[in-house]
Amino acid sequence: MKNALLILAAIFLAPLAQAQELKEIKLNAPDKNRGTAVMTALANRASVRAMDSRPLSHQDLSDLLWAAYGVNRPDGRRTAPTAKNDQDIDLYVALPAGAYLYDAPNNLLKPVVSGDIRPLLAAGQEFVKSAPVVLLIVSDYSRFRMNDPDLSRLWGAMDGGIVSQNINIFCAAVGLATVPRAYMDQPKLKEILHLSATQLPILNNPVGYPLVK
Ligand SMILES: Cc1cc2nc3c(=O)[nH]c(=O)nc-3n(C[C@H](O)[C@H](O)[C@H](O)COP(=O)(O)O)c2cc1C
């Protein structure tokens, strides 16, 4: 009986213990004075499917996340709009050591699970496995204050697409490589990230420095 209890405790506490191996990462304040003019960024935006595996600098990672979905007003609203400001989007950050959740109000990354989840995001596209960071955009459609699951999913997909476009434009403006991607192993990602039934992975963006030609 005692052994059975120990085994059960090990099974249920294992994900918690894994997440505890990772430490919270405090992000820098965003540098709002960087990047090209918006028309130049739009002119340069393109999907790039090859990138350097070297880690992003801490400032680049901080600015990338703020541009994607950071808080840009005192009332807590974001750089990306969401339907009715219900803020259904969560941004997961896959680094080689593990996955984190972007806590925008506190400007930090919260550990979710240790270990490399990039192969689950890659779904056959090899370059994703060595991208230094992959951002996973997830909509929790239960946050919409309406009782229409079909419409909620549609709105969630739209909100996620806008966050991805923020990432695309930021990367084009500062010379980073990225591509919006729908391919990923949804069931396994939902399991490993402990997503609820109403949390839907929408898109992911691998991000890295461009390869020198
Ligand atoms: C919703 C959506 C899903 C996409 N999924 C993938 C994907 O899984 N893998 C990939 O390599 N590119 C993906 N792309 C990128 C498109 O293939 C790319 O945007 C398109 O070929 C146009 O090229 P451009 O972005 O350089 O203009 C996706 C784009 C969008 C908008």
PDB file of C-alpha atoms and ligand atoms in Angstrom:
ATOM      1  CA  MET A   1       0.000   0.000   0.000  1.00  0.00           C
ATOM      2  CA  LYS A   2       2.790   2.377   0.993  1.00  0.00           C
ATOM      3  CA  ASN A   3       4.675   1.531  -2.222  1.00  0.00           C
ATOM      4  CA  ALA A   4       1.583   2.084  -4.317  1.00  0.00           C
ATOM      5  CA  LEU A   5       1.125   5.517  -2.751  1.00  0.00           C
ATOM      6  CA  LEU A   6       4.760   6.401  -3.453  1.00  0.00           C
ATOM      7  CA  ILE A   7       4.399   5.342  -7.103  1.00  0.00           C
ATOM      8  CA  LEU A   8       1.185   7.381  -7.473  1.00  0.00           C
ATOM      9  CA  ALA A   9       2.871  10.422  -5.902  1.00  0.00           C
ATOM     10  CA  ALA A  10       5.825  10.037  -8.279  1.00  0.00           C
ATOM     11  CA  ILE A  11       3.510   9.878 -11.310  1.00  0.00           C
ATOM     12  CA  PHE A  12       1.441  12.922 -10.331  1.00  0.00           C
ATOM     13  CA  LEU A  13       4.275  15.057  -8.986  1.00  0.00           C
ATOM     14  CA  ALA A  14       6.708  14.312 -11.839  1.00  0.00           C
ATOM     15  CA  PRO A  15       5.537  17.171 -14.121  1.00  0.00           C
ATOM     16  CA  LEU A  16       5.784  19.575 -11.181  1.00  0.00           C
ATOM     17  CA  ALA A  17       9.285  18.425 -10.328  1.00  0.00           C
ATOM     18  CA  GLN A  18      10.326  18.762 -13.983  1.00  0.00           C
ATOM     19  CA  ALA A  19       9.037  22.334 -14.177  1.00  0.00           C
ATOM     20  CA  GLN A  20      10.869  23.167 -10.948  1.00  0.00           C
ATOM     21  CA  GLU A  21      14.214  22.365 -12.565  1.00  0.00           C
ATOM     22  CA  LEU A  22      13.762  25.407 -14.765  1.00  0.00           C
ATOM     23  CA  LYS A  23      14.034  28.859 -13.244  1.00  0.00           C
ATOM     24  CA  GLU A  24      11.893  31.886 -13.922  1.00  0.00           C
ATOM     25  CA  ILE A  25      13.508  34.169 -16.518  1.00  0.00           C
ATOM     26  CA  LYS A  26      13.129  37.905 -15.931  1.00  0.00           C
ATOM     27  CA  LEU A  27      12.920  39.813 -19.212  1.00  0.00           C
ATOM     28  CA  ASN A  28      14.388  43.216 -20.015  1.00  0.00           C
ATOM     29  CA  ALA A  29      12.241  46.271 -20.601  1.00  0.00           C
ATOM     30  CA  PRO A  30      11.528  46.536 -24.338  1.00  0.00           C
ATOM     31  CA  ASP A  31      13.684  48.781 -26.449  1.00  0.00           C
ATOM     32  CA  LYS A  32      10.980  50.755 -28.265  1.00  0.00           C
ATOM     33  CA  ASN A  33      13.425  52.696 -30.412  1.00  0.00           C
ATOM     34  CA  ARG A  34      14.776  49.862 -32.527  1.00  0.00           C
ATOM     35  CA  GLY A  35      13.881  48.492 -35.924  1.00  0.00           C
ATOM     36  CA  THR A  36      13.320  49.851 -39.396  1.00  0.00           C
ATOM     37  CA  ALA A  37      10.394  52.018 -40.479  1.00  0.00           C
ATOM     38  CA  VAL A  38       7.182  50.016 -40.747  1.00  0.00           C
ATOM     39  CA  MET A  39       7.084  50.254 -44.570  1.00  0.00           C
ATOM     40  CA  THR A  40      10.619  48.862 -44.770  1.00  0.00           C
ATOM     41  CA  ALA A  41       9.660  46.021 -42.433  1.00  0.00           C
ATOM     42  CA  LEU A  42       6.651  45.211 -44.617  1.00  0.00           C
ATOM     43  CA  ALA A  43       8.855  45.322 -47.704  1.00  0.00           C
ATOM     44  CA  ASN A  44      11.287  42.869 -46.066  1.00  0.00           C
ATOM     45  CA  ARG A  45       8.773  40.455 -44.502  1.00  0.00           C
ATOM     46  CA  ALA A  46       9.136  36.949 -45.895  1.00  0.00           C
ATOM     47  CA  SER A  47       8.954  33.409 -44.553  1.00  0.00           C
ATOM     48  CA  VAL A  48      12.439  32.114 -43.787  1.00  0.00           C
ATOM     49  CA  ARG A  49      12.932  28.390 -43.165  1.00  0.00           C
ATOM     50  CA  ALA A  50      16.636  28.304 -42.305  1.00  0.00           C
ATOM     51  CA  MET A  51      18.205  30.005 -39.301  1.00  0.00           C
ATOM     52  CA  ASP A  52      21.263  30.007 -37.075  1.00  0.00           C
ATOM     53  CA  SER A  53      20.963  27.847 -33.977  1.00  0.00           C
ATOM     54  CA  ARG A  54      22.859  30.270 -31.719  1.00  0.00           C
ATOM     55  CA  PRO A  55      20.681  31.621 -28.865  1.00  0.00           C
ATOM     56  CA  LEU A  56      18.987  34.973 -29.167  1.00  0.00           C
ATOM     57  CA  SER A  57      20.435  37.729 -26.988  1.00  0.00           C
ATOM     58  CA  HIS A  58      18.399  38.453 -23.866  1.00  0.00           C
ATOM     59  CA  GLN A  59      17.354  41.847 -25.288  1.00  0.00           C
ATOM     60  CA  ASP A  60      16.255  40.290 -28.575  1.00  0.00           C
ATOM     61  CA  LEU A  61      14.172  37.673 -26.743  1.00  0.00           C
ATOM     62  CA  SER A  62      12.649  40.346 -24.482  1.00  0.00           C
ATOM     63  CA  ASP A  63      11.808  42.640 -27.401  1.00  0.00           C
ATOM     64  CA  LEU A  64      10.441  39.770 -29.494  1.00  0.00           C
ATOM     65  CA  LEU A  65       7.984  38.769 -26.765  1.00  0.00           C
ATOM     66  CA  TRP A  66       6.897  42.325 -26.055  1.00  0.00           C
ATOM     67  CA  ALA A  67       6.338  42.947 -29.768  1.00  0.00           C
ATOM     68  CA  ALA A  68       4.385  39.694 -30.035  1.00  0.00           C
ATOM     69  CA  TYR A  69       1.982  40.172 -27.145  1.00  0.00           C
ATOM     70  CA  GLY A  70       3.406  42.467 -24.477  1.00  0.00           C
ATOM     71  CA  VAL A  71       1.513  44.940 -22.324  1.00  0.00           C
ATOM     72  CA  ASN A  72       1.653  48.361 -23.993  1.00  0.00           C
ATOM     73  CA  ARG A  73      -0.849  50.387 -21.949  1.00  0.00           C
ATOM     74  CA  PRO A  74      -1.411  51.026 -18.230  1.00  0.00           C
ATOM     75  CA  ASP A  75      -4.771  49.210 -18.339  1.00  0.00           C
ATOM     76  CA  GLY A  76      -3.055  45.941 -19.311  1.00  0.00           C
ATOM     77  CA  ARG A  77      -3.974  45.903 -22.994  1.00  0.00           C
ATOM     78  CA  ARG A  78      -1.525  44.327 -25.409  1.00  0.00           C
ATOM     79  CA  THR A  79       0.558  45.008 -28.505  1.00  0.00           C
ATOM     80  CA  ALA A  80      -1.836  42.613 -30.307  1.00  0.00           C
ATOM     81  CA  PRO A  81      -5.613  43.160 -30.199  1.00  0.00           C
ATOM     82  CA  THR A  82      -7.917  40.350 -29.021  1.00  0.00           C
ATOM     83  CA  ALA A  83     -11.659  40.097 -29.627  1.00  0.00           C
ATOM     84  CA  LYS A  84     -13.464  42.141 -26.942  1.00  0.00           C
ATOM     85  CA  ASN A  85     -10.072  42.359 -25.171  1.00  0.00           C
ATOM     86  CA  ASP A  86     -10.775  38.908 -23.688  1.00  0.00           C
ATOM     87  CA  GLN A  87      -7.042  38.109 -24.039  1.00  0.00           C
ATOM     88  CA  ASP A  88      -7.593  34.471 -24.973  1.00  0.00           C
ATOM     89  CA  ILE A  89      -4.025  34.101 -26.261  1.00  0.00           C
ATOM     90  CA  ASP A  90      -1.171  32.544 -24.289  1.00  0.00           C
ATOM     91  CA  LEU A  91       2.339  32.536 -25.658  1.00  0.00           C
ATOM     92  CA  TYR A  92       4.519  29.513 -24.893  1.00  0.00           C
ATOM     93  CA  VAL A  93       8.249  29.842 -25.438  1.00  0.00           C
ATOM     94  CA  ALA A  94      10.204  26.723 -26.406  1.00  0.00           C
ATOM     95  CA  LEU A  95      13.905  27.000 -25.594  1.00  0.00           C
ATOM     96  CA  PRO A  96      16.355  24.074 -25.820  1.00  0.00           C
ATOM     97  CA  ALA A  97      16.168  23.478 -22.045  1.00  0.00           C
ATOM     98  CA  GLY A  98      12.402  23.595 -21.752  1.00  0.00           C
ATOM     99  CA  ALA A  99       9.109  25.372 -22.300  1.00  0.00           C
ATOM    100  CA  TYR A 100       7.994  28.571 -20.581  1.00  0.00           C
ATOM    101  CA  LEU A 101       4.843  30.664 -20.460  1.00  0.00           C
ATOM    102  CA  TYR A 102       5.185  34.376 -21.227  1.00  0.00           C
ATOM    103  CA  ASP A 103       3.826  36.341 -18.273  1.00  0.00           C
ATOM    104  CA  ALA A 104       3.377  39.700 -19.996  1.00  0.00           C
ATOM    105  CA  PRO A 105       2.106  41.765 -17.024  1.00  0.00           C
ATOM    106  CA  ASN A 106       5.192  40.799 -15.004  1.00  0.00           C
ATOM    107  CA  ASN A 107       7.526  40.697 -18.030  1.00  0.00           C
ATOM    108  CA  LEU A 108       8.970  37.264 -17.266  1.00  0.00           C
ATOM    109  CA  LEU A 109       8.963  33.652 -18.432  1.00  0.00           C
ATOM    110  CA  LYS A 110       7.402  31.080 -16.132  1.00  0.00           C
ATOM    111  CA  PRO A 111       8.695  27.502 -16.361  1.00  0.00           C
ATOM    112  CA  VAL A 112       6.158  24.981 -17.667  1.00  0.00           C
ATOM    113  CA  VAL A 113       8.108  21.822 -18.441  1.00  0.00           C
ATOM    114  CA  SER A 114      11.781  20.995 -18.750  1.00  0.00           C
ATOM    115  CA  GLY A 115      13.088  19.211 -21.842  1.00  0.00           C
ATOM    116  CA  ASP A 116      13.133  20.081 -25.525  1.00  0.00           C
ATOM    117  CA  ILE A 117       9.650  20.297 -27.061  1.00  0.00           C
ATOM    118  CA  ARG A 118      10.900  21.655 -30.419  1.00  0.00           C
ATOM    119  CA  PRO A 119      10.621  18.212 -32.109  1.00  0.00           C
ATOM    120  CA  LEU A 120       6.886  18.255 -31.314  1.00  0.00           C
ATOM    121  CA  LEU A 121       6.617  21.691 -32.890  1.00  0.00           C
ATOM    122  CA  ALA A 122       8.707  20.696 -35.920  1.00  0.00           C
ATOM    123  CA  ALA A 123       6.349  17.981 -37.172  1.00  0.00           C
ATOM    124  CA  GLY A 124       8.808  16.963 -39.879  1.00  0.00           C
ATOM    125  CA  GLN A 125      10.306  20.380 -40.698  1.00  0.00           C
ATOM    126  CA  GLU A 126      13.905  19.802 -39.557  1.00  0.00           C
ATOM    127  CA  PHE A 127      15.004  23.436 -39.222  1.00  0.00           C
ATOM    128  CA  VAL A 128      12.487  23.964 -36.399  1.00  0.00           C
ATOM    129  CA  LYS A 129      14.352  21.492 -34.160  1.00  0.00           C
ATOM    130  CA  SER A 130      17.433  23.715 -34.061  1.00  0.00           C
ATOM    131  CA  ALA A 131      15.763  27.140 -34.040  1.00  0.00           C
ATOM    132  CA  PRO A 132      16.967  28.861 -30.831  1.00  0.00           C
ATOM    133  CA  VAL A 133      13.399  29.761 -29.869  1.00  0.00           C
ATOM    134  CA  VAL A 134       9.979  28.675 -31.060  1.00  0.00           C
ATOM    135  CA  LEU A 135       6.955  30.706 -29.987  1.00  0.00           C
ATOM    136  CA  LEU A 136       3.731  28.721 -29.676  1.00  0.00           C
ATOM    137  CA  ILE A 137       0.510  30.726 -29.869  1.00  0.00           C
ATOM    138  CA  VAL A 138      -2.372  29.112 -27.955  1.00  0.00           C
ATOM    139  CA  SER A 139      -5.963  30.360 -27.698  1.00  0.00           C
ATOM    140  CA  ASP A 140      -8.099  29.503 -24.690  1.00  0.00           C
ATOM    141  CA  TYR A 141     -11.532  30.004 -26.179  1.00  0.00           C
ATOM    142  CA  SER A 142     -13.248  29.603 -22.799  1.00  0.00           C
ATOM    143  CA  ARG A 143     -12.068  33.158 -22.039  1.00  0.00           C
ATOM    144  CA  PHE A 144     -14.525  34.603 -24.547  1.00  0.00           C
ATOM    145  CA  ARG A 145     -17.569  35.889 -22.729  1.00  0.00           C
ATOM    146  CA  MET A 146     -20.089  34.261 -25.051  1.00  0.00           C
ATOM    147  CA  ASN A 147     -21.652  30.872 -25.402  1.00  0.00           C
ATOM    148  CA  ASP A 148     -20.832  29.955 -28.990  1.00  0.00           C
ATOM    149  CA  PRO A 149     -17.975  27.418 -29.302  1.00  0.00           C
ATOM    150  CA  ASP A 150     -17.715  27.676 -33.119  1.00  0.00           C
ATOM    151  CA  LEU A 151     -17.472  31.451 -33.119  1.00  0.00           C
ATOM    152  CA  SER A 152     -15.064  31.334 -30.149  1.00  0.00           C
ATOM    153  CA  ARG A 153     -12.689  29.045 -32.063  1.00  0.00           C
ATOM    154  CA  LEU A 154     -12.854  31.350 -35.069  1.00  0.00           C
ATOM    155  CA  TRP A 155     -12.068  34.393 -32.956  1.00  0.00           C
ATOM    156  CA  GLY A 156      -9.251  32.493 -31.244  1.00  0.00           C
ATOM    157  CA  ALA A 157      -7.703  31.661 -34.607  1.00  0.00           C
ATOM    158  CA  MET A 158      -7.952  35.300 -35.676  1.00  0.00           C
ATOM    159  CA  ASP A 159      -6.387  36.536 -32.437  1.00  0.00           C
ATOM    160  CA  GLY A 160      -3.570  34.016 -32.807  1.00  0.00           C
ATOM    161  CA  GLY A 161      -2.934  35.071 -36.398  1.00  0.00           C
ATOM    162  CA  ILE A 162      -2.529  38.677 -35.312  1.00  0.00           C
ATOM    163  CA  VAL A 163       0.055  37.747 -32.668  1.00  0.00           C
ATOM    164  CA  SER A 164       1.936  35.771 -35.302  1.00  0.00           C
ATOM    165  CA  GLN A 165       1.912  38.766 -37.641  1.00  0.00           C
ATOM    166  CA  ASN A 166       3.338  40.960 -34.854  1.00  0.00           C
ATOM    167  CA  ILE A 167       6.183  38.432 -34.640  1.00  0.00           C
ATOM    168  CA  ASN A 168       6.634  38.427 -38.435  1.00  0.00           C
ATOM    169  CA  ILE A 169       6.804  42.219 -38.646  1.00  0.00           C
ATOM    170  CA  PHE A 170       9.087  42.600 -35.608  1.00  0.00           C
ATOM    171  CA  CYS A 171      11.483  40.040 -37.094  1.00  0.00           C
ATOM    172  CA  ALA A 172      11.474  41.790 -40.457  1.00  0.00           C
ATOM    173  CA  ALA A 173      12.137  45.134 -38.738  1.00  0.00           C
ATOM    174  CA  VAL A 174      15.132  43.934 -36.711  1.00  0.00           C
ATOM    175  CA  GLY A 175      16.642  41.395 -39.136  1.00  0.00           C
ATOM    176  CA  LEU A 176      15.546  38.119 -37.518  1.00  0.00           C
ATOM    177  CA  ALA A 177      14.370  35.050 -39.429  1.00  0.00           C
ATOM    178  CA  THR A 178      10.906  33.569 -38.819  1.00  0.00           C
ATOM    179  CA  VAL A 179       7.976  31.789 -40.470  1.00  0.00           C
ATOM    180  CA  PRO A 180       4.393  31.345 -39.225  1.00  0.00           C
ATOM    181  CA  ARG A 181       3.604  27.625 -39.006  1.00  0.00           C
ATOM    182  CA  ALA A 182       0.422  25.634 -38.485  1.00  0.00           C
ATOM    183  CA  TYR A 183       2.112  22.226 -38.618  1.00  0.00           C
ATOM    184  CA  MET A 184       2.845  20.755 -35.175  1.00  0.00           C
ATOM    185  CA  ASP A 185       1.965  17.706 -33.090  1.00  0.00           C
ATOM    186  CA  GLN A 186      -1.113  19.180 -31.448  1.00  0.00           C
ATOM    187  CA  PRO A 187      -2.168  16.213 -29.263  1.00  0.00           C
ATOM    188  CA  LYS A 188       1.318  15.692 -27.787  1.00  0.00           C
ATOM    189  CA  LEU A 189       1.848  19.422 -27.231  1.00  0.00           C
ATOM    190  CA  LYS A 190      -1.485  19.655 -25.432  1.00  0.00           C
ATOM    191  CA  GLU A 191      -0.462  16.768 -23.207  1.00  0.00           C
ATOM    192  CA  ILE A 192       3.078  17.899 -22.376  1.00  0.00           C
ATOM    193  CA  LEU A 193       2.067  21.522 -21.747  1.00  0.00           C
ATOM    194  CA  HIS A 194      -0.963  20.443 -19.671  1.00  0.00           C
ATOM    195  CA  LEU A 195      -3.343  22.434 -21.851  1.00  0.00           C
ATOM    196  CA  SER A 196      -7.047  22.284 -21.011  1.00  0.00           C
ATOM    197  CA  ALA A 197      -9.717  21.023 -23.417  1.00  0.00           C
ATOM    198  CA  THR A 198     -10.486  24.618 -24.434  1.00  0.00           C
ATOM    199  CA  GLN A 199      -6.868  25.594 -25.168  1.00  0.00           C
ATOM    200  CA  LEU A 200      -6.046  25.290 -28.861  1.00  0.00           C
ATOM    201  CA  PRO A 201      -2.539  25.604 -30.319  1.00  0.00           C
ATOM    202  CA  ILE A 202      -3.048  27.938 -33.291  1.00  0.00           C
ATOM    203  CA  LEU A 203       0.340  28.725 -34.837  1.00  0.00           C
ATOM    204  CA  ASN A 204       4.012  28.618 -33.993  1.00  0.00           C
ATOM    205  CA  ASN A 205       6.892  30.852 -35.086  1.00  0.00           C
ATOM    206  CA  PRO A 206      10.479  29.569 -34.949  1.00  0.00           C
ATOM    207  CA  VAL A 207      12.779  32.599 -34.589  1.00  0.00           C
ATOM    208  CA  GLY A 208      16.541  32.920 -35.043  1.00  0.00           C
ATOM    209  CA  TYR A 209      19.335  34.950 -36.550  1.00  0.00           C
ATOM    210  CA  PRO A 210      19.522  34.579 -40.328  1.00  0.00           C
ATOM    211  CA  LEU A 211      22.249  32.359 -41.734  1.00  0.00           C
ATOM    212  CA  VAL A 212      25.130  34.393 -43.124  1.00  0.00           C
ATOM    213  CA  LYS A 213      25.181  34.035 -46.902  1.00  0.00           C
TER     214      LYS A 213
HETATM  215  C1  LIG B   1      -1.892  30.047 -41.319  1.00  0.00           C
HETATM  216  C2  LIG B   1      -0.532  29.751 -41.912  1.00  0.00           C
HETATM  217  C3  LIG B   1       0.047  28.513 -41.694  1.00  0.00           C
HETATM  218  C4  LIG B   1       1.318  28.231 -42.201  1.00  0.00           C
HETATM  219  N1  LIG B   1       1.909  27.037 -41.902  1.00  0.00           N
HETATM  220  C5  LIG B   1       3.166  26.793 -42.332  1.00  0.00           C
HETATM  221  C6  LIG B   1       3.850  25.615 -41.936  1.00  0.00           C
HETATM  222  O1  LIG B   1       3.333  24.797 -41.166  1.00  0.00           O
HETATM  223  N2  LIG B   1       5.107  25.426 -42.386  1.00  0.00           N
HETATM  224  C7  LIG B   1       5.735  26.338 -43.191  1.00  0.00           C
HETATM  225  O2  LIG B   1       6.883  26.106 -43.572  1.00  0.00           O
HETATM  226  N3  LIG B   1       5.128  27.472 -43.573  1.00  0.00           N
HETATM  227  C8  LIG B   1       3.861  27.736 -43.153  1.00  0.00           C
HETATM  228  N4  LIG B   1       3.252  28.920 -43.481  1.00  0.00           N
HETATM  229  C9  LIG B   1       3.965  29.916 -44.304  1.00  0.00           C
HETATM  230  C10 LIG B   1       3.411  29.999 -45.728  1.00  0.00           C
HETATM  231  O3  LIG B   1       3.741  28.849 -46.449  1.00  0.00           O
HETATM  232  C11 LIG B   1       3.972  31.274 -46.366  1.00  0.00           C
HETATM  233  O4  LIG B   1       3.494  32.391 -45.663  1.00  0.00           O
HETATM  234  C12 LIG B   1       3.561  31.361 -47.821  1.00  0.00           C
HETATM  235  O5  LIG B   1       4.211  30.379 -48.595  1.00  0.00           O
HETATM  236  C13 LIG B   1       3.868  32.739 -48.419  1.00  0.00           C
HETATM  237  O6  LIG B   1       5.268  33.036 -48.300  1.00  0.00           O
HETATM  238  P1  LIG B   1       5.765  34.376 -47.562  1.00  0.00           P
HETATM  239  O7  LIG B   1       5.367  34.264 -46.114  1.00  0.00           O
HETATM  240  O8  LIG B   1       7.247  34.382 -47.728  1.00  0.00           O
HETATM  241  O9  LIG B   1       5.085  35.509 -48.214  1.00  0.00           O
HETATM  242  C14 LIG B   1       1.991  29.201 -42.987  1.00  0.00           C
HETATM  243  C15 LIG B   1       1.401  30.449 -43.194  1.00  0.00           C
HETATM  244  C16 LIG B   1       0.171  30.730 -42.645  1.00  0.00           C
HETATM  245  C17 LIG B   1      -0.428  32.104 -42.859  1.00  0.00           C
END
